[in-house]
PDB file of C-alpha atoms in Angstrom:
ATOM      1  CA  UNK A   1       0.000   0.000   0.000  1.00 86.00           C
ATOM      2  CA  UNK A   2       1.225   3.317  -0.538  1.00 96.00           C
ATOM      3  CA  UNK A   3       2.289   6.115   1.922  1.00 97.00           C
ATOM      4  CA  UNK A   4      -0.691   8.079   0.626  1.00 95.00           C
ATOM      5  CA  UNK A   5      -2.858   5.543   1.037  1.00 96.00           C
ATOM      6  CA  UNK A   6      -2.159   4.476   4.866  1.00 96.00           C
ATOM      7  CA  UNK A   7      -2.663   8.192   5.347  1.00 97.00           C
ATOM      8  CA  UNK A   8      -6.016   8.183   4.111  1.00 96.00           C
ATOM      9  CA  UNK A   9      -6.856   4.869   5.320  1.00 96.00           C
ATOM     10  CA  UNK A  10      -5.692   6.207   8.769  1.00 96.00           C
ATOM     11  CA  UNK A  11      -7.569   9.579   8.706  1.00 97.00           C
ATOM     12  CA  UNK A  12      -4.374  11.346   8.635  1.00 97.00           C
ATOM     13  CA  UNK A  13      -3.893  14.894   6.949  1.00 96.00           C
ATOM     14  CA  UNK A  14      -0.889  16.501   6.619  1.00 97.00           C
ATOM     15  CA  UNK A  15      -0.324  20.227   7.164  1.00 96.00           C
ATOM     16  CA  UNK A  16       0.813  22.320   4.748  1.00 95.00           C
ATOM     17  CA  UNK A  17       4.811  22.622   5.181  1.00 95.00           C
ATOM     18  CA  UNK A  18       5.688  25.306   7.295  1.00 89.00           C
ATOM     19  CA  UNK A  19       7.859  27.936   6.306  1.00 90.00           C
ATOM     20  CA  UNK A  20      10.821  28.758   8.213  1.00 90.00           C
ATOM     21  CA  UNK A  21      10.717  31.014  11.159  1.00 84.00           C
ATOM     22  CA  UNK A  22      14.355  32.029  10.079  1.00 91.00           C
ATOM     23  CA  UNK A  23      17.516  32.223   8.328  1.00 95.00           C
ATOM     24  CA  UNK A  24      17.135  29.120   7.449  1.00 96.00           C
ATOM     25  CA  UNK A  25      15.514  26.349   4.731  1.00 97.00           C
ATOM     26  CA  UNK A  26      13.050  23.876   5.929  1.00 97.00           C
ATOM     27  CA  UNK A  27      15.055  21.038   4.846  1.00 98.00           C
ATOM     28  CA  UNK A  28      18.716  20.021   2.887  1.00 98.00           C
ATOM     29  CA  UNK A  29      19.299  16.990   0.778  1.00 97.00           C
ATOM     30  CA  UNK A  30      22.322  15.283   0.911  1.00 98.00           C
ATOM     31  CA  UNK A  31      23.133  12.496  -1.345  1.00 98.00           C
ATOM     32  CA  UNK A  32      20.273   9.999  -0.332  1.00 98.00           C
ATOM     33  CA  UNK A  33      19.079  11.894   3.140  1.00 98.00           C
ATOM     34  CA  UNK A  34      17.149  14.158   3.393  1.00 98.00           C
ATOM     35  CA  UNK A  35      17.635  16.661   6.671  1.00 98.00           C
ATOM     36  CA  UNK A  36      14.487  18.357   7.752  1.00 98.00           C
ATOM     37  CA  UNK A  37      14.784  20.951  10.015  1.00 98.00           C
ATOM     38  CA  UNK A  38      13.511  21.334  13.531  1.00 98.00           C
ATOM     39  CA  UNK A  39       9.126  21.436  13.572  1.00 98.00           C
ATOM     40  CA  UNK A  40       7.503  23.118  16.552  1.00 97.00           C
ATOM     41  CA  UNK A  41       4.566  21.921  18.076  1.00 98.00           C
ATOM     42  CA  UNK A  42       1.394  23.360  16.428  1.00 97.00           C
ATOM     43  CA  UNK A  43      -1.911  22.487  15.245  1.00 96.00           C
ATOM     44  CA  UNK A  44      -4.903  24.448  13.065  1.00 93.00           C
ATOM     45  CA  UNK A  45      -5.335  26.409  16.630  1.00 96.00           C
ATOM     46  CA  UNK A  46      -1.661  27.879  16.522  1.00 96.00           C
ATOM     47  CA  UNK A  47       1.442  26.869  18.549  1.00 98.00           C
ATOM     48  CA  UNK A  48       1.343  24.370  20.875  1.00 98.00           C
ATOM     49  CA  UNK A  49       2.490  25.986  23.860  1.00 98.00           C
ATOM     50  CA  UNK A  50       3.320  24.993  27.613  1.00 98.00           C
ATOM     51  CA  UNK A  51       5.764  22.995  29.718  1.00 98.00           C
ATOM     52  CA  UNK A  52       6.257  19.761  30.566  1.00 98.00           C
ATOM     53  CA  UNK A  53       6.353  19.114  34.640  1.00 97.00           C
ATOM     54  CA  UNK A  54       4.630  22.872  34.777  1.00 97.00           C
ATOM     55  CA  UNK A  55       0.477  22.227  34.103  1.00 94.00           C
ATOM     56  CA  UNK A  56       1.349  19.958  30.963  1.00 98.00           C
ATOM     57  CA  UNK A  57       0.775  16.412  30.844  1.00 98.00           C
ATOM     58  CA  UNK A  58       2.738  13.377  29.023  1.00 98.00           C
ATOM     59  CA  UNK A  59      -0.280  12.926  27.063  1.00 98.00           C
ATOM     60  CA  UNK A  60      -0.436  15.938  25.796  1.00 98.00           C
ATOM     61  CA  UNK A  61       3.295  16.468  25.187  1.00 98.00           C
ATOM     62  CA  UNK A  62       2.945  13.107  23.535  1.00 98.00           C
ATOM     63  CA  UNK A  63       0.232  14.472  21.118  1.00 98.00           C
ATOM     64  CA  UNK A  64       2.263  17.765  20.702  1.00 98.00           C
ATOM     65  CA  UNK A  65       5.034  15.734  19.627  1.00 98.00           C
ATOM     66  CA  UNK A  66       2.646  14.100  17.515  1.00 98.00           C
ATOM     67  CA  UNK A  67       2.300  17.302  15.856  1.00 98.00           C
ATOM     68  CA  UNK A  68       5.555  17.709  15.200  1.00 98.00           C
ATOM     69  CA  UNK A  69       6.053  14.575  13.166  1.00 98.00           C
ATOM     70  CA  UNK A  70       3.193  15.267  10.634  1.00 98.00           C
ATOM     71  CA  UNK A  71       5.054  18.754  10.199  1.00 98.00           C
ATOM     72  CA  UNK A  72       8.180  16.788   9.401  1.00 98.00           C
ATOM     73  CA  UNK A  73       6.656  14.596   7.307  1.00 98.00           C
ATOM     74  CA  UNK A  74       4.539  17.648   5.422  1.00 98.00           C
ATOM     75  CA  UNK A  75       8.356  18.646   4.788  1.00 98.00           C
ATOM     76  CA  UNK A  76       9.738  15.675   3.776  1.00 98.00           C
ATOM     77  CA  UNK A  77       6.857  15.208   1.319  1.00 97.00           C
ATOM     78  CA  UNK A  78       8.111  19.050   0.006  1.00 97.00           C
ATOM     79  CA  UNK A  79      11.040  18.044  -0.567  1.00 97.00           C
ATOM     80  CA  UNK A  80      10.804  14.490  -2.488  1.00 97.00           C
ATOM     81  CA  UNK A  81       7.203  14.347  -3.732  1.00 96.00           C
ATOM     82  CA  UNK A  82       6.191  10.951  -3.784  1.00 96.00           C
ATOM     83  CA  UNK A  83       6.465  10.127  -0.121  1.00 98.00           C
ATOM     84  CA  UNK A  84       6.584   6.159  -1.471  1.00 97.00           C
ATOM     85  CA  UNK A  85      10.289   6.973  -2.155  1.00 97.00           C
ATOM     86  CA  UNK A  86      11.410   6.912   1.867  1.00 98.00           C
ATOM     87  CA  UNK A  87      13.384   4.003   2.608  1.00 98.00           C
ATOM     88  CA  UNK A  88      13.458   4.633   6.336  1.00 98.00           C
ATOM     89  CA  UNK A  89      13.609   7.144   8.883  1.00 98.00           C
ATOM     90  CA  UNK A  90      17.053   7.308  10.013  1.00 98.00           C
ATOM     91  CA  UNK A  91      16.834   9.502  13.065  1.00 98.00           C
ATOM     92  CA  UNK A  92      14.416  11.739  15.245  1.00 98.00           C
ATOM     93  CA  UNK A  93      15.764  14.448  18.019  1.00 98.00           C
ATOM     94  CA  UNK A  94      13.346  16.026  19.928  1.00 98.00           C
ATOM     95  CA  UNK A  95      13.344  18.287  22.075  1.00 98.00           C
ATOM     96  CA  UNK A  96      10.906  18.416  25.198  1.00 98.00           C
ATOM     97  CA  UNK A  97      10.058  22.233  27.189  1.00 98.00           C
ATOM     98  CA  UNK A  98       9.984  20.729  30.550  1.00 98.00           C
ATOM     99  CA  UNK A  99      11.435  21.643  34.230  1.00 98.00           C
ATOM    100  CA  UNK A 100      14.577  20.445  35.537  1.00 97.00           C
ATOM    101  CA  UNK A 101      12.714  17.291  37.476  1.00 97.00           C
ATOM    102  CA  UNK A 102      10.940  15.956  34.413  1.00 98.00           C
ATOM    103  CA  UNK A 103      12.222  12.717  33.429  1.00 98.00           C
ATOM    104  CA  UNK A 104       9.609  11.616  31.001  1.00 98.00           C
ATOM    105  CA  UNK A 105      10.957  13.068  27.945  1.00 98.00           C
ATOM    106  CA  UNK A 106      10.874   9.438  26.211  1.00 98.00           C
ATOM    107  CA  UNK A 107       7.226   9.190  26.743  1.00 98.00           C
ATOM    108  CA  UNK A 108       6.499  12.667  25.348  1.00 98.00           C
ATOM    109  CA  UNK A 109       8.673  12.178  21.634  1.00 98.00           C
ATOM    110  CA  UNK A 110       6.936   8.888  21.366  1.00 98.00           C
ATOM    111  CA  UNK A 111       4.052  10.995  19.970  1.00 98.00           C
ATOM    112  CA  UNK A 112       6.229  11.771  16.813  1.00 98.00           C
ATOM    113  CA  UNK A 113       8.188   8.072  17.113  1.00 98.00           C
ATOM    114  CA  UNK A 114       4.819   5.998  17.066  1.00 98.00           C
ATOM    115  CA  UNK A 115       3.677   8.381  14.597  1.00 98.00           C
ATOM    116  CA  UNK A 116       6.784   7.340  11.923  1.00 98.00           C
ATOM    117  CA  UNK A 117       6.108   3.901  12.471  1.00 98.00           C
ATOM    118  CA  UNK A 118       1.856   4.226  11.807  1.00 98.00           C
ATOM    119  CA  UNK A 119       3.011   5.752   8.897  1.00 98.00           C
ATOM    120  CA  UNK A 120       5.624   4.412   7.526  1.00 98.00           C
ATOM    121  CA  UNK A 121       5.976   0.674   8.973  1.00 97.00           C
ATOM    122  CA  UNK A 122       9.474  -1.292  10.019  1.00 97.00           C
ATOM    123  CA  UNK A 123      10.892   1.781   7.606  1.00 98.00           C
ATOM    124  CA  UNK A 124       9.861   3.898  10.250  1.00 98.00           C
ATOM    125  CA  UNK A 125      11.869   2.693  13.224  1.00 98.00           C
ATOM    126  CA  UNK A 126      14.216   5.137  13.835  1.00 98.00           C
ATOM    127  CA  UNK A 127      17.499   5.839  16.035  1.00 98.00           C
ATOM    128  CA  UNK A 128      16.463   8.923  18.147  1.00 98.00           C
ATOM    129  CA  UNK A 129      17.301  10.998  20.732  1.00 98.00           C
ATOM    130  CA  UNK A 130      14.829  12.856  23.555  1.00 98.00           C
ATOM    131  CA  UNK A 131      16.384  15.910  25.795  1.00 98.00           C
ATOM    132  CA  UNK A 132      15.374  18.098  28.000  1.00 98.00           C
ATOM    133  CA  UNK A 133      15.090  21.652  27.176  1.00 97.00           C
ATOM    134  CA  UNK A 134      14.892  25.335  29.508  1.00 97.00           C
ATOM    135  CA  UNK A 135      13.178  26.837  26.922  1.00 97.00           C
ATOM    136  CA  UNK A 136      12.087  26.480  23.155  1.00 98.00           C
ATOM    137  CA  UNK A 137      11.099  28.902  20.565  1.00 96.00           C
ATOM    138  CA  UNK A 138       8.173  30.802  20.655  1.00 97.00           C
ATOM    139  CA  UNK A 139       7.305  28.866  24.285  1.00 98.00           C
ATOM    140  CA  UNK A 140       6.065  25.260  22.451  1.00 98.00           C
ATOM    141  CA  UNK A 141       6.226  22.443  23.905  1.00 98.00           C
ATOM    142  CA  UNK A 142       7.964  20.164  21.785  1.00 98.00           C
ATOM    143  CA  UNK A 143      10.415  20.703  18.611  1.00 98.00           C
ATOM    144  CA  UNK A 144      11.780  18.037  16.716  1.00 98.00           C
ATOM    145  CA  UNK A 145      14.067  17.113  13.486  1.00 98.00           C
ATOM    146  CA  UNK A 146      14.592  14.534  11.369  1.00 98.00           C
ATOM    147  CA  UNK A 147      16.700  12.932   9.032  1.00 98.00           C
ATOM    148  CA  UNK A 148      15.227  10.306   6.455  1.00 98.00           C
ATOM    149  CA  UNK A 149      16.654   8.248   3.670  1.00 98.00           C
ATOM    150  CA  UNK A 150      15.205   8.153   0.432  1.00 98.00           C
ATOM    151  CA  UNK A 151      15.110   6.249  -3.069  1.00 95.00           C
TER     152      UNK A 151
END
């Protein structure tokens, strides 16, 4: 089945690719990778804002984080096309807006992690990385970057 079609199947719907917030571009290719840059937390109500260990539960980190990964993906799609033409997602970092005695950061970028695997199957297990942050732009809760390889 094609990546287009577990979307739909799934009820999924991809954002439209944000543009960057910066001096910077939204993603690089590099020989067969493709590097997307950092996503913030946001939805069709705005950012995603808040702090995890401050008011803001896993759950809702989780589904921030969530958010994040159809951003990335809404990039990654910019960038190739024909999403059918990822062989895997190589790596995730995210980055979690949480207090210094949070420890659940894991839990929260499994939002975007379970998301790559809905979407993209065993091609979707990724290496990955989850830290703890002071602060992140704009106040979100959750930022994260990718890299993928593709066809």
């Amino acid at each position: 089945m094609s990546i287009e079609a577990t979307l739909a199947e799934k009820g999924i719907t991809l954002p439209d690719a944000p543009a960057p917030a910066a001096n910077y571009v939204p993603f690089v290719k590099s020989g067969n990778l493709i590097f997307v840059s950092g996503q913030i937390s946001a939805d069709g109500n705005g950012l995603i804002t808040g702090k995890l260990g401050d008011g803001m539960s896993v759950e809702d980190g989780a589904a921030a984080a969530r958010r994040c990964g159809l951003s990335l993906i809404a990039q990654l799609k910019a960038a190739i096309g024909d999403l059918d033409g990822v062989k895997r997602v190589v790596k995730l970092t995210g980055f979690v807006n949480s207090t210094p005695d949070f420890t659940d950061q894991p839990k929260v970028i499994n939002g975007c992690s379970d998301l790559m695997v809905e979407v993209f199957g065993d091609a979707g297990r990724h290496a990955r990385a989850a830290v703890s942050a002071a602060s992140l732009p704009l106040g979100v809760a959750v930022e994260v970057e990718a890299i993928f390889e593709v066809a």
